[in-house]
Coordinates of C-alpha atoms (C1' of nucleotides) in Angstrom, one line a residue:
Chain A
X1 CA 4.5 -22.5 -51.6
X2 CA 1.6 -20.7 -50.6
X3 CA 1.2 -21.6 -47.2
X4 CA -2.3 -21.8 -45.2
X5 CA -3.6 -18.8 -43.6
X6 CA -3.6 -21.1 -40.6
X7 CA 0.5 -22.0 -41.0
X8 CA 1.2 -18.8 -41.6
X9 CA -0.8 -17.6 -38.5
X10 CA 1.3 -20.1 -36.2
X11 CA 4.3 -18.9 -37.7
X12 CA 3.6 -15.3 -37.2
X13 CA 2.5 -16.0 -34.0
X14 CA 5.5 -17.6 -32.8
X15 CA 7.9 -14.8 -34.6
X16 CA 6.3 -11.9 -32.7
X17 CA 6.2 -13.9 -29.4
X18 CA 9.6 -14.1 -29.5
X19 CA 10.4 -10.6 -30.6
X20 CA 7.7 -8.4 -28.4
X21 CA 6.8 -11.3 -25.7
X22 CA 3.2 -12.6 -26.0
X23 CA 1.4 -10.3 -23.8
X24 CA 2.5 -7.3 -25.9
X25 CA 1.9 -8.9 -29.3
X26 CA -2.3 -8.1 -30.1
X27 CA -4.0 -10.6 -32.3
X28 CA -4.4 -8.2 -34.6
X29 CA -0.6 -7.4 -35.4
X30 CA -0.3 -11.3 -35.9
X31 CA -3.2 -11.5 -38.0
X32 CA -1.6 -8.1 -39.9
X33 CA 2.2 -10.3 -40.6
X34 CA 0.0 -13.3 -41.6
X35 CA -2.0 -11.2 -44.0
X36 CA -5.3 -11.7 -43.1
X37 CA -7.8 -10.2 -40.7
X38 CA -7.9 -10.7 -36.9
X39 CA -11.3 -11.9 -36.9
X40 CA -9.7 -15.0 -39.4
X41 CA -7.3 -15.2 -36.8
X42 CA -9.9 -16.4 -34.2
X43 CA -11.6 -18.5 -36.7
X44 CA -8.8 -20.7 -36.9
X45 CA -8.0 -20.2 -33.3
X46 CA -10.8 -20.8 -30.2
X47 CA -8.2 -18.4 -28.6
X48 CA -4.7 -16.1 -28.8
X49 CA -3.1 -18.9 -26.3
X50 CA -4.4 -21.7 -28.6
X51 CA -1.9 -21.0 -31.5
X52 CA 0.7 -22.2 -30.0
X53 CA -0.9 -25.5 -29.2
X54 CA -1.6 -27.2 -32.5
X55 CA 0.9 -30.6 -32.5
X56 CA -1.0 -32.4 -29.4
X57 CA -2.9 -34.2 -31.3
X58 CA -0.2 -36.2 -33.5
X59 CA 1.5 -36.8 -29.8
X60 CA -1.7 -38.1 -28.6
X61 CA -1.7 -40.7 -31.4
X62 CA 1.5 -41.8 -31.6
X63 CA 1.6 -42.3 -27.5
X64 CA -2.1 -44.3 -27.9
X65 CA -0.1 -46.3 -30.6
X66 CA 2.7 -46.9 -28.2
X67 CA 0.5 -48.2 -25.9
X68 CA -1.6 -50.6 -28.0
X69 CA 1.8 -51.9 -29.0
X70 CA 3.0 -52.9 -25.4
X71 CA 3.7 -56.3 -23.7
X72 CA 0.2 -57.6 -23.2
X73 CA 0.6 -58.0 -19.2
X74 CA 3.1 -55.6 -18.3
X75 CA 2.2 -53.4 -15.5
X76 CA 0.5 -50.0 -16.1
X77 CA 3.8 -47.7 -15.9
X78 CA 5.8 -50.2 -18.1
X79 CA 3.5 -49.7 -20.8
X80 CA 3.4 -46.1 -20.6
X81 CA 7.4 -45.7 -20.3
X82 CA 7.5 -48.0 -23.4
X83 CA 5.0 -45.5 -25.5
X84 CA 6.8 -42.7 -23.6
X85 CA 10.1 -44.0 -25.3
X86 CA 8.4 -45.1 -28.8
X87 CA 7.8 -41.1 -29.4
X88 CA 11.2 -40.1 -28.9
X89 CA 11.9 -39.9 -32.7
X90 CA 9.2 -37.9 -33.0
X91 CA 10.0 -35.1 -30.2
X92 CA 13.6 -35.2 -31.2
X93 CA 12.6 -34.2 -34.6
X94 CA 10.6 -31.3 -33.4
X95 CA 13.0 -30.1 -31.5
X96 CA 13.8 -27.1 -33.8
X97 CA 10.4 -26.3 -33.4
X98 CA 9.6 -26.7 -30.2
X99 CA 12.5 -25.3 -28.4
X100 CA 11.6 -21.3 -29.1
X101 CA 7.6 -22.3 -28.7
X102 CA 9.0 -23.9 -24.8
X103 CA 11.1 -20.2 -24.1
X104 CA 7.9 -18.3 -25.0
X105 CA 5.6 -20.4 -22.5
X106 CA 8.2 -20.7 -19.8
X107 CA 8.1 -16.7 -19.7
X108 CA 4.8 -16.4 -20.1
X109 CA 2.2 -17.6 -16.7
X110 CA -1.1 -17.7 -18.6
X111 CA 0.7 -19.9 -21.0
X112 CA 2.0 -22.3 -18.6
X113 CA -1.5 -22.6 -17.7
X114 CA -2.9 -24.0 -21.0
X115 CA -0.1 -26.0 -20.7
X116 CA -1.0 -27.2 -17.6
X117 CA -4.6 -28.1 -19.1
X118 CA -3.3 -29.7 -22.5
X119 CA -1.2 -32.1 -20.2
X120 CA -3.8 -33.1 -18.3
X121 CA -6.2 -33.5 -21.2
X122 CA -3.4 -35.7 -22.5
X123 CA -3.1 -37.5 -19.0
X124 CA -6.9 -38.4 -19.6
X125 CA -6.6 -39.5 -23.3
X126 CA -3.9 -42.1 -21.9
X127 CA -5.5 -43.5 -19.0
X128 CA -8.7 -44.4 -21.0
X129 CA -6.0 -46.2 -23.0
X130 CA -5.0 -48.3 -20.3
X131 CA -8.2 -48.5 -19.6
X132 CA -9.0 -50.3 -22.4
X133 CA -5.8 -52.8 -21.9
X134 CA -7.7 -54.1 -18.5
X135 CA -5.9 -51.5 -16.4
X136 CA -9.0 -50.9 -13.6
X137 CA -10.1 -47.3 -13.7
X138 CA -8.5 -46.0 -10.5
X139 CA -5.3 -47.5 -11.2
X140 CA -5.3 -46.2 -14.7
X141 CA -5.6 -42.8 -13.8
X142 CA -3.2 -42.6 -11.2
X143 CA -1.0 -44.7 -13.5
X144 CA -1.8 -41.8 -16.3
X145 CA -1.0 -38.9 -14.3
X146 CA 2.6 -40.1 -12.9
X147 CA 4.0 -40.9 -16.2
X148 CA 2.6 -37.4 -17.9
X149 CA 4.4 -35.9 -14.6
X150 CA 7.4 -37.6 -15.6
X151 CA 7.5 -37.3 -19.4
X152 CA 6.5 -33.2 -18.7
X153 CA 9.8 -33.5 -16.6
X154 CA 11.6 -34.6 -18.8
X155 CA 11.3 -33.2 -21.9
X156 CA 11.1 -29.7 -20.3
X157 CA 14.5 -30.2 -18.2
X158 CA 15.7 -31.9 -22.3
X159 CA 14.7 -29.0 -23.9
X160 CA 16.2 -26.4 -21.8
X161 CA 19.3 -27.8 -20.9
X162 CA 22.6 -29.4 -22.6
X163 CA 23.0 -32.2 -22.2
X164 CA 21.8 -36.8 -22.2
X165 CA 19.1 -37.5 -24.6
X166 CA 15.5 -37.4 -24.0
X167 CA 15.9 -41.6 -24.0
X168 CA 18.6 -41.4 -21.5
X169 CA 16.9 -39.3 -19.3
X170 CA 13.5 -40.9 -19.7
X171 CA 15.3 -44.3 -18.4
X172 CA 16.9 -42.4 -15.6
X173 CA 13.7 -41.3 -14.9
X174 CA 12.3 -44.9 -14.8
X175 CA 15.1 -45.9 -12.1
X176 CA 14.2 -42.3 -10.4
X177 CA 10.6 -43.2 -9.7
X178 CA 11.2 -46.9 -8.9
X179 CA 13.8 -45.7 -6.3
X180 CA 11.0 -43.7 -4.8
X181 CA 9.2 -46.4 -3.1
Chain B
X1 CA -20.9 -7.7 11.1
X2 CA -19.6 -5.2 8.5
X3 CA -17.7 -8.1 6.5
X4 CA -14.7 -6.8 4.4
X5 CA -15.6 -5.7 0.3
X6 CA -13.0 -8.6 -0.3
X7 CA -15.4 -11.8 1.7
X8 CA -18.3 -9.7 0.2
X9 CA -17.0 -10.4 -3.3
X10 CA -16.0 -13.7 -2.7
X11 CA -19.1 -14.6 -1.5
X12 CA -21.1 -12.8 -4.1
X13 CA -19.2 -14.5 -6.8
X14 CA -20.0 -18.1 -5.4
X15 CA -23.5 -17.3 -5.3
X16 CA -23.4 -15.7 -8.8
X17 CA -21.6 -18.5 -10.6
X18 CA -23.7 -21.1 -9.1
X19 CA -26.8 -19.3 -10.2
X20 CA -25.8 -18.4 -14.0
X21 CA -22.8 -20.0 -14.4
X22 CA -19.5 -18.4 -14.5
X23 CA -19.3 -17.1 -18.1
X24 CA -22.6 -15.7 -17.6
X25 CA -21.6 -13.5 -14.9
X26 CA -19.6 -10.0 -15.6
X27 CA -17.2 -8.5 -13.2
X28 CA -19.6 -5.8 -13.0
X29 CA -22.5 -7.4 -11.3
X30 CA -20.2 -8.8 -9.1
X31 CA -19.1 -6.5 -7.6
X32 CA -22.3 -4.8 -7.7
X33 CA -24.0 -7.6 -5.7
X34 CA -21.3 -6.8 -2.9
X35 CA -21.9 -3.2 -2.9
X36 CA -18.7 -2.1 -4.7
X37 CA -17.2 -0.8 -8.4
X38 CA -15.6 -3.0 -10.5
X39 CA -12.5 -1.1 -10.1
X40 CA -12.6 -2.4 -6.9
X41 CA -13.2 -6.2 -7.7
X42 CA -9.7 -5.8 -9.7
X43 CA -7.9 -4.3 -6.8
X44 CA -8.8 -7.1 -4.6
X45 CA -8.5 -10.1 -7.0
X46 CA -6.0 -10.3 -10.2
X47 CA -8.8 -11.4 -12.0
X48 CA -12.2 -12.6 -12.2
X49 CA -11.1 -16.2 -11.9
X50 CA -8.4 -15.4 -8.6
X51 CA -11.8 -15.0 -6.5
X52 CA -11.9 -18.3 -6.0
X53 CA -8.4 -19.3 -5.4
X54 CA -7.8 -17.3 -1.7
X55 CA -7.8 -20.9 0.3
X56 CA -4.6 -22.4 -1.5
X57 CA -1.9 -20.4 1.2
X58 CA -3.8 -21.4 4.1
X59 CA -3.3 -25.3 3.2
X60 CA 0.0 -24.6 2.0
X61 CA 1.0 -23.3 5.4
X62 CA -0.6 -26.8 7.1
X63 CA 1.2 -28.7 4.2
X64 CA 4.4 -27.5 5.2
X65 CA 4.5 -28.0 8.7
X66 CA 3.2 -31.5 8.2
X67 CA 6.0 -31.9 6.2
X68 CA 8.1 -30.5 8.7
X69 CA 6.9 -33.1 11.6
X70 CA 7.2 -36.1 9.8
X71 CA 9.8 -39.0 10.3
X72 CA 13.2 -37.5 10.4
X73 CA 14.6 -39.9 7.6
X74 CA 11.4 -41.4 5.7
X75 CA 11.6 -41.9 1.7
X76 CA 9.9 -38.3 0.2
X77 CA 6.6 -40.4 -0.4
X78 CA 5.8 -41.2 2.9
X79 CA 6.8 -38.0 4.4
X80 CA 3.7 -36.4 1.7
X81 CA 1.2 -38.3 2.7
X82 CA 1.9 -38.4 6.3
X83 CA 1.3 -34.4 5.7
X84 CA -2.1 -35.1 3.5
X85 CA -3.0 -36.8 6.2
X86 CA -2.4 -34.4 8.8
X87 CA -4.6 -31.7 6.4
X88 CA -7.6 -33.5 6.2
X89 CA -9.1 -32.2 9.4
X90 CA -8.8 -28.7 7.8
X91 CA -10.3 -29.6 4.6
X92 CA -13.1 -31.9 6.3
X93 CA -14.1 -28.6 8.4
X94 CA -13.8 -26.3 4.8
X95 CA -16.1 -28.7 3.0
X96 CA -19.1 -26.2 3.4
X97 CA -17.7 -23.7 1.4
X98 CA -15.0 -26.2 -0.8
X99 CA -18.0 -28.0 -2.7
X100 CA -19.9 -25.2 -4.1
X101 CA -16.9 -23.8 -5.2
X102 CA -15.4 -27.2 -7.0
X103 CA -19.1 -27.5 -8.9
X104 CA -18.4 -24.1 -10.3
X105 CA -15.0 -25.3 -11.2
X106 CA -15.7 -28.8 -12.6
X107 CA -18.4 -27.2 -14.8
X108 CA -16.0 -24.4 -16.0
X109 CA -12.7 -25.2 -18.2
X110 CA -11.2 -21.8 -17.7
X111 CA -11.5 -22.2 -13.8
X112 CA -10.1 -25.8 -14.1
X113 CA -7.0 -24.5 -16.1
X114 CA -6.6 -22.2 -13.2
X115 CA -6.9 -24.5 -10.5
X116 CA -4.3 -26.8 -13.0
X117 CA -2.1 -23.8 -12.2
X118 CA -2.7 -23.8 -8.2
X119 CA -1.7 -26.8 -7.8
X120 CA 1.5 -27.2 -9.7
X121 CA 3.0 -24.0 -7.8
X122 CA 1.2 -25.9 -4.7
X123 CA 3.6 -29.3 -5.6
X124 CA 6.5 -26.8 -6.4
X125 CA 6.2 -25.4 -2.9
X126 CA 6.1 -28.9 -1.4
X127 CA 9.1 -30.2 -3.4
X128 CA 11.1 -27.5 -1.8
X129 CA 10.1 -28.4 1.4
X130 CA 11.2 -31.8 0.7
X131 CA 14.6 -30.4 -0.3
X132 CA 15.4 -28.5 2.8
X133 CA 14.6 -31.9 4.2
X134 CA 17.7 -33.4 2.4
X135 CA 15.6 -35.0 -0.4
X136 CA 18.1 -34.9 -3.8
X137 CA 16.3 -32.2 -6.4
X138 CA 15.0 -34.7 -8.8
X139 CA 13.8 -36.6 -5.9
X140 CA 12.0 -34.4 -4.6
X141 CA 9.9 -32.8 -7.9
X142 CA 9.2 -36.2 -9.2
X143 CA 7.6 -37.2 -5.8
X144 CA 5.9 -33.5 -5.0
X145 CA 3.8 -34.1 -8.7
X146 CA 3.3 -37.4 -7.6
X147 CA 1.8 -36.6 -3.9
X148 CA 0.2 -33.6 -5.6
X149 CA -1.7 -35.6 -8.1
X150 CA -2.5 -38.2 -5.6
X151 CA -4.2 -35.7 -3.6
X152 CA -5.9 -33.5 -6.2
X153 CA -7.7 -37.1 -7.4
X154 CA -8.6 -38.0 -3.8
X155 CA -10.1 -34.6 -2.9
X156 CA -12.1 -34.4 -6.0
X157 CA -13.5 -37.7 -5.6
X158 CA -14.2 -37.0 -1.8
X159 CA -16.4 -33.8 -2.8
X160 CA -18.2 -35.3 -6.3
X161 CA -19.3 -38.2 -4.4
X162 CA -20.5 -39.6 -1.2
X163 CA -18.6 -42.3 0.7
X164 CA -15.3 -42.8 2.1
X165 CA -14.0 -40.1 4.5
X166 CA -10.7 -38.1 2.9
X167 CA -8.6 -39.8 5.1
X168 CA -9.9 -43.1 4.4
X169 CA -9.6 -42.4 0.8
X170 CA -6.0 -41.4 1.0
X171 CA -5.1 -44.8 2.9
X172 CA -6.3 -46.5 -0.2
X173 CA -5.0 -44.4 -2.6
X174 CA -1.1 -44.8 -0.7
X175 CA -2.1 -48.4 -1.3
X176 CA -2.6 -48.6 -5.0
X177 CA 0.8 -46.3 -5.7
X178 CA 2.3 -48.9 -4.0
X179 CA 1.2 -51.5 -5.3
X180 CA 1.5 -49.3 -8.9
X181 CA 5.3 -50.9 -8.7
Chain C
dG1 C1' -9.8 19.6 18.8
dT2 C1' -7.3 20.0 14.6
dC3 C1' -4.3 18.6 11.2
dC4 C1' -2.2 15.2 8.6
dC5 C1' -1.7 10.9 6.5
dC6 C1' -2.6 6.8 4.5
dC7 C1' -5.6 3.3 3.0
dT8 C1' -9.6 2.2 0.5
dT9 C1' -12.8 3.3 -2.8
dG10 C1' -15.0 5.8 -6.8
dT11 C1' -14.7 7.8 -11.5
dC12 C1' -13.4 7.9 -16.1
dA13 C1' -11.2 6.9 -20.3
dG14 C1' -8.9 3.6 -22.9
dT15 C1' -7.0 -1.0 -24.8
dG16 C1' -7.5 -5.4 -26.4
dA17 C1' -9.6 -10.2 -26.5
dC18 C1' -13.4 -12.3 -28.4
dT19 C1' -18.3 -12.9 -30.8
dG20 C1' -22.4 -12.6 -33.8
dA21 C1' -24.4 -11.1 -38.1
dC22 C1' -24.0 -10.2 -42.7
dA23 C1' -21.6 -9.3 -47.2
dT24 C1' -18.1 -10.9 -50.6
dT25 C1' -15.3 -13.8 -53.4
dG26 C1' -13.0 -17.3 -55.7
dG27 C1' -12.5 -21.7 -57.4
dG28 C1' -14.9 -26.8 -58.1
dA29 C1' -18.6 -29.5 -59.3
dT30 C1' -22.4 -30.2 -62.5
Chain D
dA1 C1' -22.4 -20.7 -67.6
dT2 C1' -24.2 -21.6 -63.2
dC3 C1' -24.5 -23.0 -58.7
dC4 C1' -22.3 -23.6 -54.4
dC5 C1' -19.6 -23.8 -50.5
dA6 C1' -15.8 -22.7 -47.9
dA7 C1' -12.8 -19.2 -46.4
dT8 C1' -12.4 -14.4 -45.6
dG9 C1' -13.6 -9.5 -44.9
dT10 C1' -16.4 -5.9 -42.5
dC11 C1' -18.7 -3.9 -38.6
dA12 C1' -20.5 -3.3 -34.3
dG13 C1' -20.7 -4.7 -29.8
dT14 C1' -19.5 -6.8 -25.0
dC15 C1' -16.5 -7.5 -21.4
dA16 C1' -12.0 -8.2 -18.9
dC17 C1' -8.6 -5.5 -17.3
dT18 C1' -5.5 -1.1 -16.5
dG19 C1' -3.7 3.6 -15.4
dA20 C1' -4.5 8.1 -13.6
dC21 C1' -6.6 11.1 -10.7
dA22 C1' -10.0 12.5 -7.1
dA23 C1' -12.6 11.8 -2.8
dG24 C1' -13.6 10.2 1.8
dG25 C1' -12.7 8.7 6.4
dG26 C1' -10.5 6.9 10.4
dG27 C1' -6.5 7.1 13.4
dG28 C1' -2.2 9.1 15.2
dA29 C1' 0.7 13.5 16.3
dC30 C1' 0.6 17.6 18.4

DNA sequence: GTCCCCCTTGTCAGTGACTGACATTGGGAT
DNA sequence: ATCCCAATGTCAGTCACTGACAAGGGGGAC
């Protein structure tokens, strides 16, 4: 076994969060159940939001690997609902995980908000991906931020309801947004 | 004269953060530059990054009643940006005071993650506006995060650079969503 | 005019996030 | 055995933010 300190920090972190909320869990208490110091804490964390936010960059490179494996012509939102739908497996597994981490940010605003900004980073990441596939800049980025808008949709309503599969409702999605103009 | 402690601080804060930066400026000077406590800084703004978010419920207000004269039966898309449009001679006339403020923001994450934050609650609002117009609940979110997006690129664009009026910029920008699909 | 009331501000003490500087330690390479 | 480096501990300090209580001052009731 012997976890990381890091590992154990996340895990810590998400435990008390759930017990106490986040705004009355301190830094140190996590650092305390993870057996280290608090000031280790923020060595492995730029902030107390920030442990909670560790798995965007596997996401990030399995959507950029999504996208490189598109149809070479297809228009910008096609390839982004085909990368969209090639991570699937991968959310679906972390569901166990990420279903408590999504309760604790739902109740908690100042977590929504580094959401918010890890979305959009993500947003960013893509459309310099399209970018790259000949998409022209404006178009990309416009391109970027609907499909983040609809995959953040998705997977939130997936995660907190019953009910279709994050594929199913990312192709009902798809018909959704091409209904809308 | 006599202008409230709460437009005193405003503007003290503008001028602070574009002198040193926001980071580089404490609550405390602040507040001291506009002839009040600290204590009094935090009983006027939540925190230190709220003083420059006091515009947002003015626009939503104009938002909302644009939203409110538009076509009676239009598709959700068309009904937004007839109401962007009908805000741009309020945000033309706020320039002054809207560009200072956005150099602060573009040069400060933590502000940006806040404004993230604005502007999601801002495309919630508008969503529900679209609702009470008959627009079906999915509908209506998927096509507020759109308009919202559309509008946040447009505006930032209009105040980083010179060029195109809003308006003008908007027209273009309904074109390339458009032609997105 | 006087009294009363409420709204705003000041004062003070305290908590907790976060940082910089410096010391310690425990293997891994040589 | 020695050197080294990477992770951690320790300590002191700054600053955002909060609760509790006191003080002032203008406006209405009488």
């Amino acid at each position: 076994m012997a976890a990381t300190a890091r590992t154990r920090l996340q895990q810590a972190a998400v435990d008390l969060f759930g017990e106490r909320g986040f705004d009355s869990t301190t830094a140190a208490e996590i650092a305390a159940r993870a057996g280290v110091t608090e000031r280790t804490f923020f060595r492995h964390f730029a902030d107390k939001r920030e442990v909670l936010f560790d798995g965007q960059a596997v996401l990030l490179e399995a959507l950029l690997t999504g996208i490189e494996t598109g149809a070479r012509d297809a228009p910008p939102l096609d390839i982004l609902f085909h990368a969209f739908r090639s991570v699937c497996p991968l959310l679906e597994a972390n569901r166990p995980f990420s279903e408590p981490r999504q309760a604790v940010i739902s109740a908690t605003p100042s977590l929504q908000e580094r959401e918010l900004a890890k979305m959009a980073a993500l947003a960013e990441a893509l459309a310099q991906a399209l970018r790259t596939r000949g998409i022209p800049e404006d178009r990309a980025r416009l391109a970027a931020r609907i499909g983040m808008a609809v995959l953040a949709d998705v997977t939130l309503a997936w995660l907190s309801e019953t009910g279709p599969s994050l594929r199913d409702r990312l192709d009902r999605a798809e018909q959704d947004l091409k209904a809308l103009i």
